[in-house]
CSV table of N, CA and C in Angstrom, one decimal:
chain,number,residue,atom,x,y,z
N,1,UNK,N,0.8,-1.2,0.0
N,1,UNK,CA,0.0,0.0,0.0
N,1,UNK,C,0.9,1.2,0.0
N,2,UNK,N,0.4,2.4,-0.8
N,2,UNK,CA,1.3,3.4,-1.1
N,2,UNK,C,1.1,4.2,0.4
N,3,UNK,N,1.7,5.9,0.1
N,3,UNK,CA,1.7,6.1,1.4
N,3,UNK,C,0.2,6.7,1.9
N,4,UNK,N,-0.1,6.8,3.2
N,4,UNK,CA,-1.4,7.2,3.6
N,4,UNK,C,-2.1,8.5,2.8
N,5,UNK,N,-3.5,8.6,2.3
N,5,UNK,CA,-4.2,9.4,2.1
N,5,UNK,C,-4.3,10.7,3.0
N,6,UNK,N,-4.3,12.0,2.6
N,6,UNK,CA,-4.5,13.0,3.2
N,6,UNK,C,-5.4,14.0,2.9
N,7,UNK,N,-6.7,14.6,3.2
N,7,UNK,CA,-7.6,15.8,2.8
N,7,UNK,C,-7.7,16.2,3.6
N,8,UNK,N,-7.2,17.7,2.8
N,8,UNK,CA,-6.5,19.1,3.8
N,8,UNK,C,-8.1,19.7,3.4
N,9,UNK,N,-8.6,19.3,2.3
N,9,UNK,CA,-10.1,20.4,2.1
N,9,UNK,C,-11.4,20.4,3.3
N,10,UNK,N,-12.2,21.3,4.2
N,10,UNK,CA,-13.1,21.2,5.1
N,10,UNK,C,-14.3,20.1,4.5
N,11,UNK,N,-14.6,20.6,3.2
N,11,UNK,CA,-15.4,19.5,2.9
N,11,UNK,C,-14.9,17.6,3.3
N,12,UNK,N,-14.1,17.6,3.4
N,12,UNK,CA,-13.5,16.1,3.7
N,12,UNK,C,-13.8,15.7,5.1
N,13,UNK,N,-14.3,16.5,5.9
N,13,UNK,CA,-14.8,16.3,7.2
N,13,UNK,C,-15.6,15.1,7.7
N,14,UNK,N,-16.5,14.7,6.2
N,14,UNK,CA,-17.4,13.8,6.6
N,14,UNK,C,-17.0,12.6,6.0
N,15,UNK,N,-17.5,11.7,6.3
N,15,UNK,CA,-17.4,10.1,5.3
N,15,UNK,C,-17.3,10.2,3.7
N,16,UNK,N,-18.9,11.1,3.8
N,16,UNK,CA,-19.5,11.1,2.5
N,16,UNK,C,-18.4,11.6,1.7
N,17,UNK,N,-17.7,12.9,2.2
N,17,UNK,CA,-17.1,13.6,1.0
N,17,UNK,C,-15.5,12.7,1.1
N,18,UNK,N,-15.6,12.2,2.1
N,18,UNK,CA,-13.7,11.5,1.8
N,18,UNK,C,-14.1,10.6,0.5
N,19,UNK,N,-15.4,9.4,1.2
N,19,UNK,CA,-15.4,8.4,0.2
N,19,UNK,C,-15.8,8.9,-1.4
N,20,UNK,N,-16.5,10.1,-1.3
N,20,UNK,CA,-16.7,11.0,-2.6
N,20,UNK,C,-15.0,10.7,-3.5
N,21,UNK,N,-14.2,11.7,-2.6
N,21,UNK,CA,-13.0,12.0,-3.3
N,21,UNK,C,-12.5,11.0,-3.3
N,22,UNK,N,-12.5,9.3,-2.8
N,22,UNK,CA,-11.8,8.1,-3.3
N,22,UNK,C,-12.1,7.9,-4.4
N,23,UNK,N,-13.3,8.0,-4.5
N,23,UNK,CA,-14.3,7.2,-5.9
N,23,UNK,C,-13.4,8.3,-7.1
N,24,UNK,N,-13.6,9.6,-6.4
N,24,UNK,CA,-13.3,10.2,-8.0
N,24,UNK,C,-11.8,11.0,-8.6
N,25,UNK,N,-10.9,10.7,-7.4
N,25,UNK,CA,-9.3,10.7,-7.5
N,25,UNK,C,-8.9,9.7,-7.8
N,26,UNK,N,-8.9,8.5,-6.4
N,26,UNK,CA,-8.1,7.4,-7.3
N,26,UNK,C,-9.1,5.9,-7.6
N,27,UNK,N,-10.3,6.3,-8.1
N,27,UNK,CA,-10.8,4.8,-8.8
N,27,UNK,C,-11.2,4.5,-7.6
N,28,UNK,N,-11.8,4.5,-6.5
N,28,UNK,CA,-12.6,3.7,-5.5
N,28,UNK,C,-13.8,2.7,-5.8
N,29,UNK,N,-13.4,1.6,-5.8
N,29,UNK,CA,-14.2,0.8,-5.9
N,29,UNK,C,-15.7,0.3,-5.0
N,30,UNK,N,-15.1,0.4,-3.9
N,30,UNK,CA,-15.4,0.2,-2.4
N,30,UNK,C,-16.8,1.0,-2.3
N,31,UNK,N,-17.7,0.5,-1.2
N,31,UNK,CA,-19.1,1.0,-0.5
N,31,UNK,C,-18.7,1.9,0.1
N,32,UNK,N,-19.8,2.8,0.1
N,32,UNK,CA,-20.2,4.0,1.2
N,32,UNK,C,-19.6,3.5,2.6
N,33,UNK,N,-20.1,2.5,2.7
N,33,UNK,CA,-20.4,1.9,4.0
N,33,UNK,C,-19.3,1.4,4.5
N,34,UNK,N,-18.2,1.2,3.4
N,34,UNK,CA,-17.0,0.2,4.1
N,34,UNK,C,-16.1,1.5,4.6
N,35,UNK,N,-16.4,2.7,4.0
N,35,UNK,CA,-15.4,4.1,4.3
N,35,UNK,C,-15.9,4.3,6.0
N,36,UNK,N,-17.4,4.6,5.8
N,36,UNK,CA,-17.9,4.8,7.0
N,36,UNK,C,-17.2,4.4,8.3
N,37,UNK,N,-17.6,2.5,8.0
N,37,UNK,CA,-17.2,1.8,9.0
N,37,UNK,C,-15.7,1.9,9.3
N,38,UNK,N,-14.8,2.1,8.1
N,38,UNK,CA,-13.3,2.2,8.8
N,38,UNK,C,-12.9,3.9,9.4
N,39,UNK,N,-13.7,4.8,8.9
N,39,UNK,CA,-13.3,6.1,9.5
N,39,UNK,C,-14.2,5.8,11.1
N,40,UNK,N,-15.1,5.6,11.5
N,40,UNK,CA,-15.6,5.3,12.7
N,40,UNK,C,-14.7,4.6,13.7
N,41,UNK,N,-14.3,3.7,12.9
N,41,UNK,CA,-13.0,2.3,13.9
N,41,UNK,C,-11.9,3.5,13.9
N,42,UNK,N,-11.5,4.3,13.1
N,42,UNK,CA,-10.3,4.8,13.2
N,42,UNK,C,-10.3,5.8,14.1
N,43,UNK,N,-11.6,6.4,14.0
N,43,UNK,CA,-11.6,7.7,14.9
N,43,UNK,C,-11.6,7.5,16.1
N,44,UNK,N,-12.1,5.9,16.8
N,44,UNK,CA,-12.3,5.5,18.1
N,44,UNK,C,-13.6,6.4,18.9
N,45,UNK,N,-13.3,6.4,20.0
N,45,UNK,CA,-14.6,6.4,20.7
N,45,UNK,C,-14.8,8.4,20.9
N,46,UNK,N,-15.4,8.8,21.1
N,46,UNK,CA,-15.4,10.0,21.5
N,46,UNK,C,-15.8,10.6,22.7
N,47,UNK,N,-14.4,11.4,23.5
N,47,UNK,CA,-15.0,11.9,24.5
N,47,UNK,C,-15.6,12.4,24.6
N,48,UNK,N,-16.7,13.1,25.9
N,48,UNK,CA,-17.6,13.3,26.4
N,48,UNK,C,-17.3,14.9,26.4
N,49,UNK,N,-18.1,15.9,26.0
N,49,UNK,CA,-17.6,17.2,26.1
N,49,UNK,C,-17.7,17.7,27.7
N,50,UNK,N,-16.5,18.3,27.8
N,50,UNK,CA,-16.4,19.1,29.5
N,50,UNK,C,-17.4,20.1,29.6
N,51,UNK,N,-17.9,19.9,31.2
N,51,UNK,CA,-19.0,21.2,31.3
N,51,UNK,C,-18.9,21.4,32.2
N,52,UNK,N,-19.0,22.4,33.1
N,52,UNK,CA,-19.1,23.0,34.4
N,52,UNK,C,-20.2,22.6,35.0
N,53,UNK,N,-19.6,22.0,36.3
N,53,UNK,CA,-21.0,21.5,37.6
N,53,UNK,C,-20.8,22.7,38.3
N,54,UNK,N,-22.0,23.7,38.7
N,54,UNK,CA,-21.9,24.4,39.6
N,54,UNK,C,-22.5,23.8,41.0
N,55,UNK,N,-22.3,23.5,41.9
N,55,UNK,CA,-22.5,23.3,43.0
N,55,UNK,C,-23.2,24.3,44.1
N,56,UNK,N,-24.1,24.1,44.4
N,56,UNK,CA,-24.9,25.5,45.4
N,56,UNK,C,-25.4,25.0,46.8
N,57,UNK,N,-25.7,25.9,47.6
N,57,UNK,CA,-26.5,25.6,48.9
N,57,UNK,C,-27.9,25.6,48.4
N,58,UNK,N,-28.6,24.8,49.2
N,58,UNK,CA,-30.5,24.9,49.6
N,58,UNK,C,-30.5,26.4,48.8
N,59,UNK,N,-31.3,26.5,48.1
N,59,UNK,CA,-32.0,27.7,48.5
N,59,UNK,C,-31.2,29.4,48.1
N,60,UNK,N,-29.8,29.1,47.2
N,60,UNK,CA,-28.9,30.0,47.5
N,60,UNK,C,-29.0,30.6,46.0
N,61,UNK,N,-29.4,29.7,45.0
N,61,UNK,CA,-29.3,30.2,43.6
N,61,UNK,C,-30.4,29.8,42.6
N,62,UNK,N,-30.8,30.6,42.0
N,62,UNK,CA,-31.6,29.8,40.8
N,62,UNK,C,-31.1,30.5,39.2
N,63,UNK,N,-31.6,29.8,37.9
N,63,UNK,CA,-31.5,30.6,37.2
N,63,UNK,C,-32.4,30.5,35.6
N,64,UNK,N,-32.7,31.4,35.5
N,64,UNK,CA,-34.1,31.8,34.7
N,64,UNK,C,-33.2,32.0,33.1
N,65,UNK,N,-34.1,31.4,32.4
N,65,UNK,CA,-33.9,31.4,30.8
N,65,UNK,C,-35.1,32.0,30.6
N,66,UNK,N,-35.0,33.1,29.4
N,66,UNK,CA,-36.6,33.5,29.0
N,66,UNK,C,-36.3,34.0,27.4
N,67,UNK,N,-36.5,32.9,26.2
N,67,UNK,CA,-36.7,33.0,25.2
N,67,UNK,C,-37.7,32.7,24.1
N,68,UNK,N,-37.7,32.8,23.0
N,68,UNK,CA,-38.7,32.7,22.3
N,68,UNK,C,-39.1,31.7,22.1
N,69,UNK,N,-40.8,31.1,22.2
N,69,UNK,CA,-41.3,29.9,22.2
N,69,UNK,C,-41.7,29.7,20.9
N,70,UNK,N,-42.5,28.4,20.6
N,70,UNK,CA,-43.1,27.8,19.6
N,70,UNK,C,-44.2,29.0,19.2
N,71,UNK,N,-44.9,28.6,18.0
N,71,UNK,CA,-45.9,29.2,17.5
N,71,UNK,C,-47.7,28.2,18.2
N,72,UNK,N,-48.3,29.2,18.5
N,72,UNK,CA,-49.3,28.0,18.7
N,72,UNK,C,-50.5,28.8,18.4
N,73,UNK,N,-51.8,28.2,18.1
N,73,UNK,CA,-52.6,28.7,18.1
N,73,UNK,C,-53.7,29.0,19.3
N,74,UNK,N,-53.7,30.4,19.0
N,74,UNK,CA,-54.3,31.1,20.0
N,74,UNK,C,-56.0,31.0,20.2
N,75,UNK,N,-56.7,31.2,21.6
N,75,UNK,CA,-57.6,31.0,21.8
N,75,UNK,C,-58.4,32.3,21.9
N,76,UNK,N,-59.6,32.6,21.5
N,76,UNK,CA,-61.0,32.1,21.2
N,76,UNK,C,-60.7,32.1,19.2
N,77,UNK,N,-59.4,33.6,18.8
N,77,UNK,CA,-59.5,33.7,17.5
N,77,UNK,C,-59.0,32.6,16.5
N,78,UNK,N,-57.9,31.6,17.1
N,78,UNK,CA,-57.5,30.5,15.9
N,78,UNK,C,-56.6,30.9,15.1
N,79,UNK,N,-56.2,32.1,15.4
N,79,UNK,CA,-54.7,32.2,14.7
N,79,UNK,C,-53.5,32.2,15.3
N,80,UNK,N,-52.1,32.2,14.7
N,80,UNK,CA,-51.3,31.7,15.5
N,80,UNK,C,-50.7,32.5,15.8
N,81,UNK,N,-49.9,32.3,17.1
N,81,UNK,CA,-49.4,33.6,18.1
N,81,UNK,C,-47.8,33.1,18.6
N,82,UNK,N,-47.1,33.7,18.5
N,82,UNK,CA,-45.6,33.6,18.8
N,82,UNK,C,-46.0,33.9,20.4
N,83,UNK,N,-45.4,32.8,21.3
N,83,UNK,CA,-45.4,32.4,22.4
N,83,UNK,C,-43.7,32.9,22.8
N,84,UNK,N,-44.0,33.0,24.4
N,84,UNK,CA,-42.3,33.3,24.8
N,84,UNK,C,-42.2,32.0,26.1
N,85,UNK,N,-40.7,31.5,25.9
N,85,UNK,CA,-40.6,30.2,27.1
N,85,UNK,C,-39.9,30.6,28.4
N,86,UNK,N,-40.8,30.4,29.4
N,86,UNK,CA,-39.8,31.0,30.7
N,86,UNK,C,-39.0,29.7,31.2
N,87,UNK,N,-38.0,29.3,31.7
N,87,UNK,CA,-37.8,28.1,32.1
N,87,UNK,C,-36.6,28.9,33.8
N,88,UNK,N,-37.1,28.1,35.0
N,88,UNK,CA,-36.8,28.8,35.9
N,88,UNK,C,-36.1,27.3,36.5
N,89,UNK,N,-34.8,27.6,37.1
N,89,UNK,CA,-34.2,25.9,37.5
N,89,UNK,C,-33.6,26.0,38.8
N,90,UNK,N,-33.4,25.7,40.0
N,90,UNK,CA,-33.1,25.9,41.1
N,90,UNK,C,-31.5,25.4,40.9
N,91,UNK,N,-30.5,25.6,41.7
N,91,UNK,CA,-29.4,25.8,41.9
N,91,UNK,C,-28.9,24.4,42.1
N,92,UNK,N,-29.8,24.0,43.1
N,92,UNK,CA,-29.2,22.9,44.4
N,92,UNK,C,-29.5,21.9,44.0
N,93,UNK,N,-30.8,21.8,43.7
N,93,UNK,CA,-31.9,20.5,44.0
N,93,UNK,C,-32.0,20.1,41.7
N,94,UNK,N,-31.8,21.2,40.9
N,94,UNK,CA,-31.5,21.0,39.4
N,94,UNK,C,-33.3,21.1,39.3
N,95,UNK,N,-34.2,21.0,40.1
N,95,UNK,CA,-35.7,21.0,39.7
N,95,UNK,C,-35.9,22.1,38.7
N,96,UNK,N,-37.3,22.3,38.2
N,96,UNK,CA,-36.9,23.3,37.2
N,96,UNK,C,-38.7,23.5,36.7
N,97,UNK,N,-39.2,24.4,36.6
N,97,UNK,CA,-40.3,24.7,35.7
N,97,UNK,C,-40.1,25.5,34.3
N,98,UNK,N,-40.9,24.7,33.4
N,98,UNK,CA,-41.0,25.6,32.7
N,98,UNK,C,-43.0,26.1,31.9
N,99,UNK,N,-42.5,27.5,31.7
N,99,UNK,CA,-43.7,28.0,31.3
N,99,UNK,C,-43.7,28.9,30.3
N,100,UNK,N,-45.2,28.7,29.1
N,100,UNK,CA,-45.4,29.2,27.9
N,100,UNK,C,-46.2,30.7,28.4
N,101,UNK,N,-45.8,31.4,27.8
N,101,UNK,CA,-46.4,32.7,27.7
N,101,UNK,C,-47.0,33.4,26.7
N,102,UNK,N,-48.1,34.6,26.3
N,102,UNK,CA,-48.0,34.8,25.4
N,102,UNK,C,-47.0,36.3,25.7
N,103,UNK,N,-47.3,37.1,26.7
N,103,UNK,CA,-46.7,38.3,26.7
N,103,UNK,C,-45.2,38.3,27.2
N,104,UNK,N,-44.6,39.4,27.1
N,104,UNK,CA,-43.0,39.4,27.0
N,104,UNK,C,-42.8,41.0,27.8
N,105,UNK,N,-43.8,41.4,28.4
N,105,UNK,CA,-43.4,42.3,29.7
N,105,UNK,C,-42.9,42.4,30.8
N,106,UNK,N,-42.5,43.3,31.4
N,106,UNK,CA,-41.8,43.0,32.9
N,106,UNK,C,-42.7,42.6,34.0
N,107,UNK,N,-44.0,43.0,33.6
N,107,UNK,CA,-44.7,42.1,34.5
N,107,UNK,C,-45.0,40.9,34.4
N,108,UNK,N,-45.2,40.5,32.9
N,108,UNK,CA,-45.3,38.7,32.8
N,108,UNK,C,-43.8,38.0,32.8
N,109,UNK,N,-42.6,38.7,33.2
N,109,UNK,CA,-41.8,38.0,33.6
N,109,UNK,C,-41.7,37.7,35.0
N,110,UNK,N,-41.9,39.2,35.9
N,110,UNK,CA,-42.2,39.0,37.2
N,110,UNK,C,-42.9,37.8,37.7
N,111,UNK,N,-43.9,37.8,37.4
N,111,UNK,CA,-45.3,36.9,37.4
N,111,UNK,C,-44.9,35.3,37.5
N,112,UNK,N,-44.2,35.5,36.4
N,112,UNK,CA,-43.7,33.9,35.8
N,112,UNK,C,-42.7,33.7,36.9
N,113,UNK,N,-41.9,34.5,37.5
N,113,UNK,CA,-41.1,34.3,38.3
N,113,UNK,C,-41.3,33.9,40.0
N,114,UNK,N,-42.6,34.6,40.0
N,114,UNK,CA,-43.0,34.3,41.5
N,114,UNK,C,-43.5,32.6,41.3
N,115,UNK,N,-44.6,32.5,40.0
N,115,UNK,CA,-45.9,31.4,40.2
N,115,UNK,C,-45.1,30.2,40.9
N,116,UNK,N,-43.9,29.6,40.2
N,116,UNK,CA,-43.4,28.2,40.7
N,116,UNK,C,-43.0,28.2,42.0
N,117,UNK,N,-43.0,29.1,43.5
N,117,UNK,CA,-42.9,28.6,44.4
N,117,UNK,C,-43.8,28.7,44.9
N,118,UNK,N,-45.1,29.1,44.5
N,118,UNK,CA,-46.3,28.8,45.3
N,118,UNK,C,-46.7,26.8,45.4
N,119,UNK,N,-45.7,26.4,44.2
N,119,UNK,CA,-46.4,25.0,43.8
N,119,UNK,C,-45.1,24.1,45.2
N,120,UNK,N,-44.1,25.1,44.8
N,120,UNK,CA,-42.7,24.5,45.4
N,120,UNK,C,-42.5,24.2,47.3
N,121,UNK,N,-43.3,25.5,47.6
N,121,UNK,CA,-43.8,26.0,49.1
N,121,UNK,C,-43.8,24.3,49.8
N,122,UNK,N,-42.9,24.1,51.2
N,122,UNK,CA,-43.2,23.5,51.6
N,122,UNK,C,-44.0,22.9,53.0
């Protein structure tokens, strides 16, 4: 076997376009499927991406995401309404509510912010 194959181009990133460029450089005879399976075996297993555990006391942190939700249709008129998603997650314990809105004011974030510990209250 001559010396190892090299693609320096981005497109070569995938299976598809290596075994592309075998077939149409040097004469690849070979399946989709047999490139696949040897660039999988070759690449080995993949680690796990690193992510930060924050660690907190009871009661000491929470933290609120509030972005744009799905489309849904709205009641009594039937047309569709761009919804906003509150999702509120406690620190300690990782519990978490989440809630559909239709308004995007400081009051319906306040609002959204108190409702989940009336449920949480122990």
């Amino acid at each position: 076997m001559g010396k190892p194959l090299q693609w320096d181009s981005p497109k070569a990133a995938t299976p598809r376009a290596i075994w592309q460029d075998l077939v149409d450089t040097y004469g690849f005879t070979g399946a989709y499927q047999s490139v696949k399976r040897f660039i999988r075996k070759s690449r080995g297993k993949r680690s796990a991406e690193a992510c930060v555990v924050i660690e907190t006391a009871p009661g000491e942190e929470l933290q609120v995401d509030y972005g744009t939700g799905p489309m849904v249709r709205g009641v009594p008129s039937g047309k569709y309404r761009r919804t906003r998603l509150f999702v509120l997650t406690l620190g300690y314990s990782r519990k978490s509510i989440r809630l559909l809105v239709f308004g995007s004011s400081s009051q319906t974030w306040l609002s959204c912010t108190r409702r989940p510990f009336a449920g949480w209250a122990a």
